[in-house]
Tab-separated table of C-alpha atoms in Angstrom:
chain	number	residue	atom	x	y	z
A	9	MET	CA	89.030	101.146	104.244
A	10	LEU	CA	88.009	97.524	104.751
A	11	GLY	CA	86.100	98.455	107.872
A	12	PHE	CA	84.344	101.208	105.964
A	13	ARG	CA	83.381	98.787	103.223
A	14	LYS	CA	82.079	96.260	105.739
A	15	LYS	CA	79.886	98.910	107.308
A	16	GLN	CA	78.584	99.902	103.909
A	17	GLU	CA	77.647	96.343	103.095
A	18	ALA	CA	75.551	96.170	106.235
A	19	ALA	CA	73.496	99.199	105.084
A	20	ALA	CA	69.895	98.625	104.160
A	21	VAL	CA	68.780	98.847	100.550
A	22	SER	CA	65.831	101.098	101.413
A	23	VAL	CA	66.196	104.840	101.660
A	24	GLN	CA	66.818	105.820	105.277
A	25	THR	CA	65.559	109.405	104.875
A	26	ARG	CA	62.155	108.277	103.635
A	27	PRO	CA	59.383	109.610	105.939
A	28	GLY	CA	56.979	107.522	107.965
A	29	GLN	CA	53.224	108.074	108.132
A	30	ALA	CA	52.026	110.816	110.472
A	31	LEU	CA	54.593	113.579	110.701
A	32	PRO	CA	54.861	116.372	113.246
A	33	LEU	CA	55.516	119.912	112.026
A	34	PRO	CA	59.270	120.189	111.354
A	35	LEU	CA	61.391	123.205	112.151
A	36	GLY	CA	61.067	125.993	109.568
A	37	ALA	CA	58.226	124.298	107.679
A	38	GLY	CA	56.219	127.512	107.385
A	39	GLU	CA	59.183	129.428	105.985
A	40	ARG	CA	59.919	126.738	103.410
A	41	GLU	CA	56.256	126.659	102.396
A	42	LEU	CA	56.439	130.420	101.878
A	43	TYR	CA	59.464	130.070	99.599
A	44	ARG	CA	57.718	127.337	97.628
A	45	ALA	CA	54.684	129.601	97.209
A	46	LEU	CA	56.935	132.401	95.991
A	47	ARG	CA	58.255	130.234	93.174
A	48	GLU	CA	54.719	129.227	92.221
A	49	ASN	CA	53.272	132.742	92.195
A	50	VAL	CA	56.157	134.913	90.936
A	51	PRO	CA	57.394	133.601	87.558
A	52	VAL	CA	60.587	135.688	87.662
A	53	ILE	CA	61.773	133.924	90.824
A	54	ASP	CA	61.039	130.440	89.489
A	55	ALA	CA	62.699	131.257	86.160
A	56	ALA	CA	65.801	132.545	87.960
A	57	VAL	CA	66.176	129.379	90.046
A	58	CYS	CA	65.754	127.157	86.966
A	59	LYS	CA	68.277	129.199	84.979
A	60	LEU	CA	70.829	128.992	87.798
A	61	ARG	CA	70.419	125.229	87.734
A	62	ARG	CA	71.081	125.062	83.989
A	63	LEU	CA	73.919	127.598	84.035
A	64	ILE	CA	75.891	125.738	86.700
A	65	GLY	CA	77.262	123.473	83.958
A	66	GLU	CA	78.776	120.001	84.175
A	67	PHE	CA	82.044	118.536	85.401
A	68	THR	CA	84.464	115.738	84.632
A	69	VAL	CA	86.256	113.423	87.044
A	70	THR	CA	89.986	112.724	86.991
A	71	CYS	CA	91.605	109.676	88.633
A	72	ARG	CA	95.148	108.360	88.639
A	73	ASP	CA	93.932	104.951	87.494
A	74	GLY	CA	92.610	105.178	83.941
A	75	ARG	CA	90.406	102.114	84.335
A	76	ALA	CA	88.878	103.479	87.536
A	77	GLN	CA	88.184	106.799	85.837
A	78	GLU	CA	86.483	105.107	82.895
A	79	GLU	CA	84.242	102.990	85.129
A	80	LEU	CA	83.469	105.965	87.384
A	81	GLU	CA	82.405	108.099	84.426
A	82	ARG	CA	80.142	105.301	83.241
A	83	PHE	CA	78.614	105.065	86.703
A	84	LEU	CA	78.048	108.828	86.992
A	85	ASP	CA	76.300	108.950	83.615
A	86	GLY	CA	73.928	106.053	84.315
A	87	VAL	CA	73.324	106.099	88.079
A	88	GLN	CA	69.665	106.068	89.060
A	89	VAL	CA	68.432	109.287	90.656
A	90	ASN	CA	65.238	109.183	92.697
A	91	ALA	CA	62.436	107.281	90.966
A	92	ALA	CA	62.738	108.451	87.375
A	93	GLY	CA	66.047	110.319	86.982
A	94	THR	CA	69.425	109.265	85.621
A	95	GLY	CA	72.888	110.733	86.010
A	96	ILE	CA	74.684	112.663	88.700
A	97	HIS	CA	73.957	115.975	86.977
A	98	GLU	CA	70.238	115.349	87.453
A	99	PHE	CA	70.894	114.728	91.140
A	100	LEU	CA	73.035	117.851	91.546
A	101	GLY	CA	70.471	119.948	89.661
A	102	ILE	CA	67.699	119.039	92.106
A	103	TYR	CA	70.173	119.392	94.974
A	104	LEU	CA	71.057	122.926	93.855
A	105	GLU	CA	67.383	123.926	93.479
A	106	GLU	CA	66.693	122.810	97.048
A	107	LEU	CA	69.796	124.641	98.229
A	108	ILE	CA	68.823	127.913	96.545
A	109	THR	CA	65.145	127.760	97.466
A	110	TYR	CA	65.392	126.611	101.078
A	111	GLY	CA	69.031	127.255	101.978
A	112	THR	CA	69.621	123.583	102.862
A	113	ALA	CA	69.811	120.432	100.769
A	114	VAL	CA	70.000	116.797	101.860
A	115	GLY	CA	70.838	113.838	99.632
A	116	GLU	CA	71.600	110.183	100.172
A	117	MET	CA	73.753	107.523	98.573
A	118	VAL	CA	71.751	104.295	98.375
A	119	THR	CA	73.778	101.088	98.576
A	120	ALA	CA	72.889	97.492	97.815
A	121	GLY	CA	75.135	94.437	97.865
A	122	GLY	CA	78.110	96.481	99.017
A	123	GLU	CA	77.937	98.808	95.990
A	124	LEU	CA	76.593	102.282	95.371
A	125	GLN	CA	73.406	101.825	93.358
A	126	ALA	CA	71.398	105.071	93.393
A	127	LEU	CA	71.212	108.684	94.568
A	128	TYR	CA	68.228	110.131	96.385
A	129	ASN	CA	67.162	113.742	97.006
A	130	ALA	CA	65.538	113.894	100.417
A	131	GLY	CA	62.722	116.353	101.061
A	132	LEU	CA	63.265	118.732	103.959
A	133	GLY	CA	59.626	118.538	105.039
A	134	ASN	CA	60.209	115.449	107.172
A	135	LEU	CA	63.803	115.927	108.289
A	136	ASP	CA	65.355	117.597	111.296
A	137	LEU	CA	68.960	118.774	111.376
A	138	GLU	CA	70.925	119.496	114.523
A	139	SER	CA	74.547	119.809	115.492
A	140	ASP	CA	76.073	116.689	117.026
A	141	GLY	CA	78.509	118.698	119.152
A	142	ALA	CA	81.562	117.618	117.148
A	143	LEU	CA	81.383	119.913	114.107
A	144	GLY	CA	78.991	117.494	112.426
A	145	ILE	CA	75.304	117.426	111.522
A	146	LYS	CA	72.896	114.854	112.869
A	147	VAL	CA	69.989	114.089	110.516
A	148	SER	CA	66.774	112.653	111.964
A	149	VAL	CA	63.526	111.622	110.290
A	150	LEU	CA	60.341	112.957	111.907
A	151	GLU	CA	57.696	110.283	112.439
A	152	ALA	CA	54.595	109.809	114.526
A	153	GLY	CA	56.579	108.216	117.353
A	154	GLY	CA	59.168	111.017	117.406
A	155	ARG	CA	62.576	111.368	115.817
A	156	ARG	CA	64.355	108.482	114.142
A	157	PRO	CA	68.090	109.181	113.668
A	158	CYS	CA	69.520	108.010	110.358
A	159	PRO	CA	71.676	104.952	111.175
A	160	TYR	CA	74.229	105.502	108.396
A	161	PRO	CA	75.242	109.174	108.413
A	162	GLU	CA	78.258	108.455	106.203
A	163	LEU	CA	75.849	107.867	103.317
A	164	LEU	CA	74.189	111.265	103.694
A	165	LEU	CA	75.013	114.451	101.801
A	166	VAL	CA	74.169	117.711	103.571
A	167	SER	CA	74.892	121.259	102.380
A	168	ALA	CA	73.928	124.637	103.824
A	169	LEU	CA	73.957	127.948	101.944
A	170	ASN	CA	75.318	130.820	104.051
A	171	PRO	CA	74.344	129.277	107.408
A	172	ALA	CA	74.055	131.408	110.529
A	173	ALA	CA	76.691	130.966	113.216
A	174	GLY	CA	76.081	127.779	115.158
A	175	SER	CA	73.131	126.658	113.019
A	176	PRO	CA	73.094	123.621	110.685
A	177	TRP	CA	70.348	125.225	108.586
A	178	GLY	CA	71.291	127.420	105.654
A	179	THR	CA	69.813	130.698	104.454
A	180	SER	CA	67.533	130.700	101.426
A	181	LEU	CA	68.413	132.914	98.497
A	182	LEU	CA	64.774	134.043	98.546
A	183	ARG	CA	64.975	135.476	102.065
A	184	GLY	CA	63.878	139.109	101.983
A	185	LEU	CA	61.686	138.645	98.912
A	186	PRO	CA	58.275	137.825	100.502
A	187	PHE	CA	57.446	141.480	101.250
A	188	VAL	CA	58.618	142.768	97.875
A	189	SER	CA	56.812	139.928	96.117
A	190	SER	CA	53.602	140.610	98.048
A	191	VAL	CA	53.650	144.238	96.841
A	192	LEU	CA	54.294	143.088	93.265
A	193	LEU	CA	51.461	140.551	93.400
A	194	ARG	CA	49.136	143.180	94.864
A	195	ILE	CA	49.898	145.485	91.921
A	196	TYR	CA	49.241	142.662	89.459
A	197	HIS	CA	45.991	141.758	91.227
A	198	THR	CA	44.842	145.381	91.141
A	199	LEU	CA	45.672	145.612	87.452
A	200	GLY	CA	43.568	142.524	86.799
A	201	VAL	CA	40.621	143.890	88.772
A	202	ASN	CA	40.808	147.275	87.027
A	203	TRP	CA	40.965	145.702	83.594
A	204	GLU	CA	38.030	143.487	84.489
A	205	ARG	CA	36.058	146.566	85.488
A	206	LEU	CA	37.173	148.962	82.753
A	207	GLY	CA	37.931	146.509	79.977
A	208	ASP	CA	34.510	144.840	80.109
A	209	VAL	CA	32.476	148.041	79.739
A	210	ARG	CA	29.389	148.500	81.905
A	211	PHE	CA	26.765	151.095	81.028
A	212	ALA	CA	24.475	153.260	83.129
A	213	VAL	CA	21.176	153.977	81.379
A	214	THR	CA	19.267	156.863	82.933
A	215	CYS	CA	15.772	157.988	81.867
A	216	SER	CA	14.055	161.099	83.159
A	217	ALA	CA	10.748	160.224	84.895
A	218	ASP	CA	9.287	163.740	85.141
A	219	GLY	CA	5.499	163.648	84.746
A	220	VAL	CA	5.455	159.877	84.118
A	221	SER	CA	3.054	157.830	86.233
A	222	ASN	CA	4.311	154.357	85.361
A	223	ALA	CA	8.062	155.024	85.734
A	224	ALA	CA	8.803	151.613	87.219
A	225	GLU	CA	7.140	149.801	84.318
A	226	ARG	CA	9.001	151.933	81.778
A	227	ALA	CA	12.306	151.229	83.562
A	228	ARG	CA	11.672	147.482	83.384
A	229	GLN	CA	10.876	147.707	79.685
A	230	MET	CA	14.022	149.722	78.960
A	231	ALA	CA	16.140	147.296	81.003
A	232	GLY	CA	14.773	144.369	79.054
A	233	GLU	CA	15.377	146.031	75.701
A	234	TRP	CA	18.859	147.124	76.722
A	235	LYS	CA	19.725	143.582	77.792
A	236	ARG	CA	18.553	142.181	74.456
A	237	VAL	CA	20.627	144.762	72.605
A	238	MET	CA	23.795	144.000	74.592
A	239	THR	CA	23.451	140.206	74.414
A	240	SER	CA	22.640	140.114	70.720
A	241	LYS	CA	25.329	138.623	68.511
A	242	SER	CA	24.323	140.861	65.605
A	243	PRO	CA	24.223	144.689	65.770
A	244	ARG	CA	20.931	146.047	67.099
A	245	ASP	CA	19.650	149.533	67.895
A	246	PHE	CA	18.168	150.745	71.152
A	247	VAL	CA	15.168	153.064	70.794
A	248	ALA	CA	13.640	154.875	73.732
A	249	VAL	CA	11.207	157.748	74.260
A	250	GLY	CA	12.031	160.642	76.536
A	251	ASP	CA	15.200	162.062	78.004
A	252	VAL	CA	17.536	159.045	78.056
A	253	SER	CA	21.287	159.230	78.800
A	254	ILE	CA	23.780	156.380	78.457
A	255	LYS	CA	27.221	156.540	80.060
A	256	ALA	CA	30.019	154.014	80.421
A	257	ILE	CA	30.696	153.208	84.069
A	258	GLY	CA	34.266	154.081	85.040
A	259	ALA	CA	35.039	155.925	81.800
A	260	ASP	CA	36.026	159.079	83.683
A	261	SER	CA	38.513	157.326	85.979
A	262	GLN	CA	42.113	156.712	84.913
A	263	MET	CA	44.102	153.584	85.656
A	264	LEU	CA	47.151	154.024	87.849
A	265	GLU	CA	50.553	153.936	86.190
A	266	SER	CA	52.096	150.528	86.913
A	267	GLN	CA	55.323	150.484	84.929
A	268	VAL	CA	57.438	152.407	87.458
A	269	PRO	CA	56.339	150.579	90.660
A	270	VAL	CA	56.498	147.171	88.942
A	271	ARG	CA	60.031	147.866	87.751
A	272	GLN	CA	61.061	148.987	91.238
A	273	MET	CA	59.832	145.721	92.731
A	274	LEU	CA	61.430	143.645	89.973
A	275	GLU	CA	64.740	145.448	90.470
A	276	GLN	CA	64.759	144.391	94.115
A	277	ILE	CA	63.977	140.791	93.179
A	278	VAL	CA	66.615	140.626	90.433
A	279	ALA	CA	69.226	142.194	92.735
A	280	LYS	CA	68.617	139.449	95.309
A	281	LEU	CA	68.682	136.615	92.783
A	282	GLY	CA	72.011	137.706	91.280
A	283	LEU	CA	71.022	137.175	87.635
A	284	PRO	CA	71.449	139.824	84.931
A	285	PRO	CA	68.063	141.219	83.867
A	286	PHE	CA	68.565	140.258	80.214
A	287	LEU	CA	68.620	136.566	81.171
A	288	LEU	CA	65.099	136.975	82.576
A	289	GLY	CA	63.746	138.806	79.525
A	290	LEU	CA	64.066	142.268	81.102
A	291	SER	CA	65.699	144.782	78.740
A	292	TRP	CA	67.146	147.176	81.305
A	293	SER	CA	70.787	147.310	80.215
A	294	SER	CA	71.376	150.459	78.202
A	295	THR	CA	74.850	149.581	76.940
A	296	GLU	CA	76.668	146.495	75.782
A	297	ARG	CA	79.402	147.173	78.354
A	298	MET	CA	76.877	146.953	81.182
A	299	SER	CA	75.668	143.544	79.983
A	300	SER	CA	79.276	142.336	79.847
A	301	GLN	CA	79.874	143.405	83.444
A	302	GLN	CA	76.663	141.711	84.582
A	303	ALA	CA	77.798	138.485	82.903
A	304	ASP	CA	81.085	138.665	84.812
A	305	VAL	CA	79.185	139.071	88.090
A	306	LEU	CA	77.035	136.057	87.225
A	307	THR	CA	80.164	134.011	86.572
A	308	SER	CA	81.390	134.712	90.109
A	309	GLU	CA	77.961	133.723	91.484
A	310	LEU	CA	78.062	130.405	89.630
A	311	GLU	CA	81.581	129.750	90.866
A	312	ALA	CA	80.332	130.193	94.435
A	313	TYR	CA	77.583	127.599	93.900
A	314	ARG	CA	80.118	125.238	92.353
A	315	ARG	CA	82.258	125.475	95.481
A	316	VAL	CA	79.272	124.225	97.469
A	317	LEU	CA	78.502	121.362	95.063
A	318	THR	CA	82.096	120.186	94.594
A	319	PRO	CA	82.402	118.452	98.021
A	320	VAL	CA	79.096	116.669	97.364
A	321	ALA	CA	80.240	115.338	93.985
A	322	ARG	CA	83.655	114.405	95.388
A	323	LYS	CA	82.126	112.443	98.268
A	324	ILE	CA	79.941	110.462	95.857
A	325	CYS	CA	82.923	109.654	93.650
A	326	ARG	CA	85.147	108.694	96.574
A	327	THR	CA	82.484	106.432	98.049
A	328	TRP	CA	82.022	104.615	94.741
A	329	LEU	CA	85.788	104.213	94.280
A	330	ALA	CA	86.238	102.916	97.833
A	331	LEU	CA	83.435	100.369	97.507
A	332	LYS	CA	84.940	99.183	94.232
A	333	GLY	CA	88.362	98.760	95.793
A	334	TYR	CA	90.063	101.614	93.926
A	335	GLU	CA	92.087	104.469	95.365
A	336	PRO	CA	89.465	106.960	96.560
A	337	GLU	CA	91.376	110.077	95.556
A	338	CYS	CA	89.884	111.915	92.575
A	339	GLY	CA	89.528	115.419	91.184
A	340	ILE	CA	86.477	117.404	90.054
A	341	CYS	CA	87.015	119.637	87.004
A	342	TRP	CA	84.108	121.920	86.068
A	343	GLU	CA	83.694	123.099	82.516
A	344	GLU	CA	84.532	126.707	81.794
A	345	ILE	CA	81.692	129.189	82.214
A	346	THR	CA	81.394	131.094	78.939
A	347	MET	CA	78.892	133.926	79.252
A	348	GLN	CA	80.563	135.973	76.534
A	349	ASP	CA	80.905	135.515	72.806
A	350	GLU	CA	83.810	133.365	71.606
A	351	VAL	CA	84.966	136.315	69.495
A	352	ASP	CA	85.400	138.378	72.666
A	353	HIS	CA	87.442	135.586	74.246
A	354	ALA	CA	89.626	135.361	71.140
A	355	ASN	CA	90.169	139.137	71.089
A	356	ALA	CA	91.072	139.081	74.781
A	357	ARG	CA	93.643	136.331	74.220
A	358	LEU	CA	95.039	138.246	71.223
A	359	ALA	CA	95.384	141.438	73.265
A	360	ALA	CA	97.098	139.513	76.074
A	361	ALA	CA	99.523	137.914	73.606
A	362	ARG	CA	100.372	141.304	72.067
A	363	ALA	CA	100.976	142.793	75.515
A	364	ALA	CA	103.270	139.890	76.424
A	365	LYS	CA	105.159	140.343	73.157
A	366	LEU	CA	105.678	144.069	73.766
A	367	GLU	CA	106.867	143.419	77.306
A	368	PHE	CA	109.353	140.845	76.003
A	369	GLU	CA	110.657	143.235	73.332
A	370	LEU	CA	111.029	146.043	75.865
A	371	GLU	CA	112.930	143.745	78.198
A	372	GLN	CA	115.237	142.686	75.369
A	373	ALA	CA	115.808	146.331	74.436
A	374	ARG	CA	116.731	147.208	78.031
A	375	GLU	CA	119.165	144.309	78.227
A	376	GLY	CA	120.762	145.368	74.916
A	377	ALA	CA	121.075	148.976	76.080
A	378	GLY	CA	122.682	147.828	79.350
A	379	LYS	CA	125.275	145.716	77.523
A	380	GLY	CA	126.115	148.641	75.206
A	381	ALA	CA	126.706	150.949	78.159
A	382	ASP	CA	129.061	148.429	79.769
A	383	ILE	CA	131.131	148.227	76.592
């Protein structure tokens, strides 16, 4: 432990994962840019990622030493995160967003004077991850001169979501959505174009020119009068001589039905994101029982994300405790996920208590009957 602390004290104050100037194209940059564009262009996807971040909840730390636990809690609440954030929950929230969006998240514990001073969320755009051959991950910063390995890997926090076999990179939750999202955006774009064409009505004014020598001059006059009528702020009449017909352009064509194809695309997106539709403002659940089952599924999804974040939070706490000279062992206790009404929880506990009471009474009755038979 003393050797570990001595190595920590030798660490630089600056962030080691900060990029240099000219950067080469990192591995998977195009795919990550695609996922970022998906969040910007499809509001349902961005809303789902933000809701997952808020629904993950908070945790408390438990230590054997009460004084160490009190100081650790104070540190976790006030630790600086990046340039303008505060608190470990802010750090884990950004960490989880990166993990969901890109499949991989990298963070760093910044030390100064032999103490843990700040937490930093590193962007994946200038980092390269590779296996070090010993079940570890080697993180390098991409710069103009090539790769610069991070000199203090023990200060780094790396997580991968559902990584492929033998790969340090994780799998984004948004994988498989680009095609479905492109179809959805194409439908929305077509709806906008159709409404622009049919909503802002255009007219076709046709005048019969049979037996008229100056047809071109009459057409210019009618066009000028029609323009003045249409641009006038007050109601005006259009008067013409001859056989004149006025029709709305596109009035005979019908707009394609969009509700069914849009819902089909949204169903695919929601199924991939793992959130119940009602949390995204989509009223698809026909029964209350269905919503309850969807909430239970979401609870299991959040528990899976917590299992990924727990080692990150534990490593931060252990590092702080070790640098402070305390016993590094600690526990992470997440708050209970309550997606149901408290009344439902109370009724469930009441039903469980009644069942336990009946089982106890039946057991007592069997024991009494057995004793009577022996007598």
